[in-house]
mmCIF file of C-alpha atoms in Angstrom:
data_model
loop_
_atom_site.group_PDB
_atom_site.id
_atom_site.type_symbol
_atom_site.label_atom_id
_atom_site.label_comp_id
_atom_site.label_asym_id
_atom_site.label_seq_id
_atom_site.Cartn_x
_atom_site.Cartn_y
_atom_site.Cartn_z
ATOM 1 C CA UNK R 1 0.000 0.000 0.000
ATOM 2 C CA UNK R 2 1.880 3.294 -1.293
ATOM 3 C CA UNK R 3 -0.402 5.820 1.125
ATOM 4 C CA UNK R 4 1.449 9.114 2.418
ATOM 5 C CA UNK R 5 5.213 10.557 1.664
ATOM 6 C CA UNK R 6 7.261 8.521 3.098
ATOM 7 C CA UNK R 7 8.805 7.123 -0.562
ATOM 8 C CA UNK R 8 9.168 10.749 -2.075
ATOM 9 C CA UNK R 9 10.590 12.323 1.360
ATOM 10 C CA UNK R 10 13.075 9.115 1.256
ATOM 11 C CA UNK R 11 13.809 10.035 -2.628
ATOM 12 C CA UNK R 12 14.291 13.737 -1.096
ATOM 13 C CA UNK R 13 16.010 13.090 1.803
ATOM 14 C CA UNK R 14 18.800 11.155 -0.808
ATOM 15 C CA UNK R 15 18.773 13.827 -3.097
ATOM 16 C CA UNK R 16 19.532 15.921 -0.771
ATOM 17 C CA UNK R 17 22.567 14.120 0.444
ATOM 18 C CA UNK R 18 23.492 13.405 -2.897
ATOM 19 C CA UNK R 19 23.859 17.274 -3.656
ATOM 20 C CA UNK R 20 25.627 17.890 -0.097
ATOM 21 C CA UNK R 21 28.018 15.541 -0.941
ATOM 22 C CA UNK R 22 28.822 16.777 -4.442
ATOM 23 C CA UNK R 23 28.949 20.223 -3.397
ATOM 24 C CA UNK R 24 31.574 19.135 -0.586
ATOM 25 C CA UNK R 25 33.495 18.412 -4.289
ATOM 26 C CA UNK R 26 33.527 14.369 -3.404
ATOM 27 C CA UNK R 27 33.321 13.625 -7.088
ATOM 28 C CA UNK R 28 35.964 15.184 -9.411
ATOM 29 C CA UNK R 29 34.025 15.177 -12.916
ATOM 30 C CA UNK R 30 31.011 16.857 -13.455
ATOM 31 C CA UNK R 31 28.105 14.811 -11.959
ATOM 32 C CA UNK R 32 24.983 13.917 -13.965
ATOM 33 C CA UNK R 33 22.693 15.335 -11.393
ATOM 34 C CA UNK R 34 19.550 14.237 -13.771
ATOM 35 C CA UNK R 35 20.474 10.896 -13.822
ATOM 36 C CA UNK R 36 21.575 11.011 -10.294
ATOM 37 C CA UNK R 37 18.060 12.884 -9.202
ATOM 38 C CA UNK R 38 16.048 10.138 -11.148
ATOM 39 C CA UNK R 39 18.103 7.359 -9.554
ATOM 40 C CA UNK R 40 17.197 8.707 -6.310
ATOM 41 C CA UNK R 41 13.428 8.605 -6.600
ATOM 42 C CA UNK R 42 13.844 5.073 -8.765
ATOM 43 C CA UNK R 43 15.285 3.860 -5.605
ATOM 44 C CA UNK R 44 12.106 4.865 -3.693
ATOM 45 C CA UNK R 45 10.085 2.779 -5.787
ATOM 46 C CA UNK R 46 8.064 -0.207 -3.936
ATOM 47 C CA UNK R 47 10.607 -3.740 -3.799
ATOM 48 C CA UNK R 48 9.639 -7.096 -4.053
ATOM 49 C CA UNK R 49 9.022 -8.340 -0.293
ATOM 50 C CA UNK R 50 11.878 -10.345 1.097
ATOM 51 C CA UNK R 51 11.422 -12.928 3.719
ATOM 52 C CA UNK R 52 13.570 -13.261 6.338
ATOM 53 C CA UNK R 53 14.025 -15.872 9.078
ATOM 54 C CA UNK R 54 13.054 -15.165 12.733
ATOM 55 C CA UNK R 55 15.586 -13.049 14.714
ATOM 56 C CA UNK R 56 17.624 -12.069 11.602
ATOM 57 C CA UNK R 57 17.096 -8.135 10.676
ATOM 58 C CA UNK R 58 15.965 -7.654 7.482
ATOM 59 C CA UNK R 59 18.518 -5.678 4.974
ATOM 60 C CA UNK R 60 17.674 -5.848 0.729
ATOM 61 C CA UNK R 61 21.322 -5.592 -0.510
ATOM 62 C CA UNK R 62 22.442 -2.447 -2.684
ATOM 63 C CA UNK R 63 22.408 -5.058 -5.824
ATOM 64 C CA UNK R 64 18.818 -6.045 -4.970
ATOM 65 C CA UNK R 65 17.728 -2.692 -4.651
ATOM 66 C CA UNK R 66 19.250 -1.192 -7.878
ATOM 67 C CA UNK R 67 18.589 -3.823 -10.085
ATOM 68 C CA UNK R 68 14.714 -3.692 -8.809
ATOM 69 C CA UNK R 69 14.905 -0.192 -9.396
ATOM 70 C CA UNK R 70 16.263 -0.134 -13.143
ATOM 71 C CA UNK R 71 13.760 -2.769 -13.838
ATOM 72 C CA UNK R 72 10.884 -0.785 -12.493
ATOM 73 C CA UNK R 73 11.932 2.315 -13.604
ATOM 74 C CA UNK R 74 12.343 1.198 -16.886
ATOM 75 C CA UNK R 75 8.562 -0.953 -17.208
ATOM 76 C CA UNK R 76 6.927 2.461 -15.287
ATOM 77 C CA UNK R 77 8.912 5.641 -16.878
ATOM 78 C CA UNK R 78 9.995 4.127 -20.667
ATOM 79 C CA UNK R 79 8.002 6.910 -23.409
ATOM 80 C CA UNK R 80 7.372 9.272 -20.311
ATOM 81 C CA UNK R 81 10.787 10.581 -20.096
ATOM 82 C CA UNK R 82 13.757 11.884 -22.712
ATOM 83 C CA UNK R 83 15.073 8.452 -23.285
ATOM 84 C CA UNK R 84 19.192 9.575 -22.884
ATOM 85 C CA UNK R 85 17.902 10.580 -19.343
ATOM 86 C CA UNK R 86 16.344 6.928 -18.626
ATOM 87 C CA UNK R 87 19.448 5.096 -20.459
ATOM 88 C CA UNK R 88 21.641 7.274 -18.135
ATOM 89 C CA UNK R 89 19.855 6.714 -14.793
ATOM 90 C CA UNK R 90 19.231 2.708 -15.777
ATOM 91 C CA UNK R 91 23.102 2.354 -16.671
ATOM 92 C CA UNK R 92 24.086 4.183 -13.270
ATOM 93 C CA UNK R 93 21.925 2.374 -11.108
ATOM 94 C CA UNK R 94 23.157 -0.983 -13.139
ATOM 95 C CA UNK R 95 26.589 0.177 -12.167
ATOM 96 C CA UNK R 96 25.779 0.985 -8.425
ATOM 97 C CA UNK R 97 26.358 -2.273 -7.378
ATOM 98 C CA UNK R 98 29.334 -3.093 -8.639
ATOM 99 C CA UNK R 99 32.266 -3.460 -6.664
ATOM 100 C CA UNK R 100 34.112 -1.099 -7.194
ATOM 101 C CA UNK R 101 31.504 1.264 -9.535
ATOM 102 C CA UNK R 102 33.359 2.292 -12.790
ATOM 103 C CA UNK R 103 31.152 5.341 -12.719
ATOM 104 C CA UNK R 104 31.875 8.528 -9.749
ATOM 105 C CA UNK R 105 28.281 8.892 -9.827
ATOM 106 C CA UNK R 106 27.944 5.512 -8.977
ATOM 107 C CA UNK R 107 29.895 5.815 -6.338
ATOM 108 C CA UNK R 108 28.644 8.732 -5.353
ATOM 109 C CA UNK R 109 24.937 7.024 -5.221
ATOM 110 C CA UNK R 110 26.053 3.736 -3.500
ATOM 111 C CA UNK R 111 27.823 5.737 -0.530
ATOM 112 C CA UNK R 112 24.359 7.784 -0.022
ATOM 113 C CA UNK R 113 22.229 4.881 -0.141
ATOM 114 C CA UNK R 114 24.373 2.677 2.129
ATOM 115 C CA UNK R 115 24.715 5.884 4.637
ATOM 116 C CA UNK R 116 20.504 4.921 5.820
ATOM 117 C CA UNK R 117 21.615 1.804 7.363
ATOM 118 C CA UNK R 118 23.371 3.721 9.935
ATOM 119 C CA UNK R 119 22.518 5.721 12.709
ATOM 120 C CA UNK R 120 19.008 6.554 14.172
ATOM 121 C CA UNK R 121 17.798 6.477 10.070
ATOM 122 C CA UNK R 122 18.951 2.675 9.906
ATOM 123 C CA UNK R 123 17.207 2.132 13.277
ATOM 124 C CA UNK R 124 14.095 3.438 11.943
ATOM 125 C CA UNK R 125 14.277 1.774 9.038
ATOM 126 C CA UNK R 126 14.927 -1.451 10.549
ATOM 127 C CA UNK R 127 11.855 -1.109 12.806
ATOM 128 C CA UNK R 128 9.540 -0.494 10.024
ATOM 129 C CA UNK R 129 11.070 -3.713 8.039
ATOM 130 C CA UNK R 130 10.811 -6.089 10.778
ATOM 131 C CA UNK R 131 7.345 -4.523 11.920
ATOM 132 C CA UNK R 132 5.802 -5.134 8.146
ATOM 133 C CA UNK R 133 7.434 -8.729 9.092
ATOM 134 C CA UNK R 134 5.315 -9.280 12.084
ATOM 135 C CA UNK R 135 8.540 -9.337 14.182
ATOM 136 C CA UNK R 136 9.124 -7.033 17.368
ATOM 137 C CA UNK R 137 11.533 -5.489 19.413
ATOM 138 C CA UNK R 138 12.743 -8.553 21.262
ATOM 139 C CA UNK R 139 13.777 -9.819 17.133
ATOM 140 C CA UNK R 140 15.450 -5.894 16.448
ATOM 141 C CA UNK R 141 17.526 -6.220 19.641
ATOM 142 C CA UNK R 142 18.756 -9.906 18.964
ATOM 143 C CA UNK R 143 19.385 -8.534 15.142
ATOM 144 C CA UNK R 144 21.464 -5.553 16.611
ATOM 145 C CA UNK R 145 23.501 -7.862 19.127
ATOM 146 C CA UNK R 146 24.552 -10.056 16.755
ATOM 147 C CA UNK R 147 25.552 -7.637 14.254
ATOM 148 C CA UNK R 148 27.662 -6.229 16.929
ATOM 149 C CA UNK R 149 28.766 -9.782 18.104
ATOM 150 C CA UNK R 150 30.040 -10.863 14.690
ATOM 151 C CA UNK R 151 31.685 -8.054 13.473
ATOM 152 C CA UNK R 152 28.848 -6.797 10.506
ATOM 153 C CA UNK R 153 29.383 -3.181 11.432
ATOM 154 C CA UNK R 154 33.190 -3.397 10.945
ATOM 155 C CA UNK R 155 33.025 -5.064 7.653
ATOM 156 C CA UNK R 156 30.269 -2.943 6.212
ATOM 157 C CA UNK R 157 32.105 0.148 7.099
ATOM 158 C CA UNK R 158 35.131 -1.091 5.100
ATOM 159 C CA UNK R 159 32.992 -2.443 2.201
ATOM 160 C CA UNK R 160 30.624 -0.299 1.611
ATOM 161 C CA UNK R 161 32.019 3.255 1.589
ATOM 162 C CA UNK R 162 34.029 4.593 -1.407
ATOM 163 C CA UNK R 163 34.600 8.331 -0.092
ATOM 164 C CA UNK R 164 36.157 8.805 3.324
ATOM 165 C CA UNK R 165 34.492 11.380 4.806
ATOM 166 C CA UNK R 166 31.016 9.309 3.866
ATOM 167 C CA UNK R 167 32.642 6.192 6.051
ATOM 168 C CA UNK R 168 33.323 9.219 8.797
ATOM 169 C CA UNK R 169 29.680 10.067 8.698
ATOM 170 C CA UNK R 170 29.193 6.707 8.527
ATOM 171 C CA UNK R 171 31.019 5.821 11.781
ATOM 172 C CA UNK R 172 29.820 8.778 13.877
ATOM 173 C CA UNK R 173 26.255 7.461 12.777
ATOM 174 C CA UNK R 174 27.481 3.910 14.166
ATOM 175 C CA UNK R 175 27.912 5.251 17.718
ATOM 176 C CA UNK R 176 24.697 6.495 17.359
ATOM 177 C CA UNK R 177 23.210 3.027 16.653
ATOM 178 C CA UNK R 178 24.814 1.692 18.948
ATOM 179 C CA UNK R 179 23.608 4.418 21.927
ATOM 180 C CA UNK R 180 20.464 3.265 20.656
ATOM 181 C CA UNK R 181 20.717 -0.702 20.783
ATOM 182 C CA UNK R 182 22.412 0.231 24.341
ATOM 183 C CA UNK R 183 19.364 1.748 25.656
ATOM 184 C CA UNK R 184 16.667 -0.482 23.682
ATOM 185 C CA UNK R 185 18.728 -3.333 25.668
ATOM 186 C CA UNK R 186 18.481 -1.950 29.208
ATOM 187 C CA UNK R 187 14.672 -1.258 28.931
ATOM 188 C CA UNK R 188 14.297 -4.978 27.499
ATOM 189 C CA UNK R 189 15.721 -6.447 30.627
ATOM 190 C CA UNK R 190 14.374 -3.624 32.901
ATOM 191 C CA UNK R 191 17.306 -1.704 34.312
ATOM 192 C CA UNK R 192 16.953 1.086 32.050
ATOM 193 C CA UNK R 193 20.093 4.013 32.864
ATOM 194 C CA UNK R 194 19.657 6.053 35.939
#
């Protein structure tokens, strides 16, 4: 059910980013910001539902998500839109995934994206995944533990940045998450901080 804002403030709130981060000069060449600005909202667009076992928080991989995304924008937007604009936007969100992106813009669009699984954003999102699942908070704080337990955090900061200051923002986000998990913890097993 696609009721309220949520997808086109997400598509914003991306965009946004996006143009922060090339205006902080990340990205050496000129930027397509068209391209980039459709890939944003393509992004947005509704994703096949994953299932996910018990316990386990859910997370639809960067790959996943683009290659949904060039698929759907290409059934929904094809004959709507200057077609060099959709062949630009299809090719960069194609090229996303890839490790590492040929494309800066790629690059540029794979550190944004990755930057909402951190922080208070990631929380959130993370709540509303495991909610549409049918799973709770006891699941979300057994997700967070063992992502802390087995390292997930570490590796995903190392893999899945390709600027340095977005892995920074990245990392202060992470000791954000974790205040959070810390907290969410103590009120589970009722000695909540004085």
């Amino acid at each position: 059910e696609l009721r309220g804002s949520r997808l086109i403030d997400d598509a914003m709130r991306l965009w946004k980013r996006i143009r922060h981060f090339v205006d902080e000069g990340l990205v050496t060449a000129g930027p397509d910001l068209d391209a980039l600005e459709l890939a944003c909202f393509a992004l947005q667009l509704p994703h096949r539902a994953q299932r996910i076992l018990s316990g386990k928080l859910p997370r639809l991989s960067l790959r996943d998500r683009s290659e949904q995304a060039a698929e759907l924008l290409a059934e929904t937007i094809n004959g709507f839109i200057d077609e060099s604009l959709l062949d630009r936007a299809i090719r960069l969100l194609q090229e996303t995934p890839q490790n590492p992106p040929v494309l800066e813009d790629a690059k540029l669009l794979a550190d944004a994206v990755n930057l909402d699984d951190f922080g208070a954003i990631g929380f959130v999102v993370q709540v509303q995944q495991l909610t549409r699942q049918g799973e709770g908070i006891t699941q979300l704080a057994d997700g967070l533990h063992k992502r802390e337990q087995y390292g997930y955090w570490e590796a995903r900061l190392k893999d899945s940045f390709h600027f340095d200051a977005v892995r920074q923002i990245a990392q202060a986000r992470l000791e954000h998450l974790r205040q959070i998990a810390t907290l969410l913890h103590h009120e589970i097993v009722g000695d909540g901080p004085a």
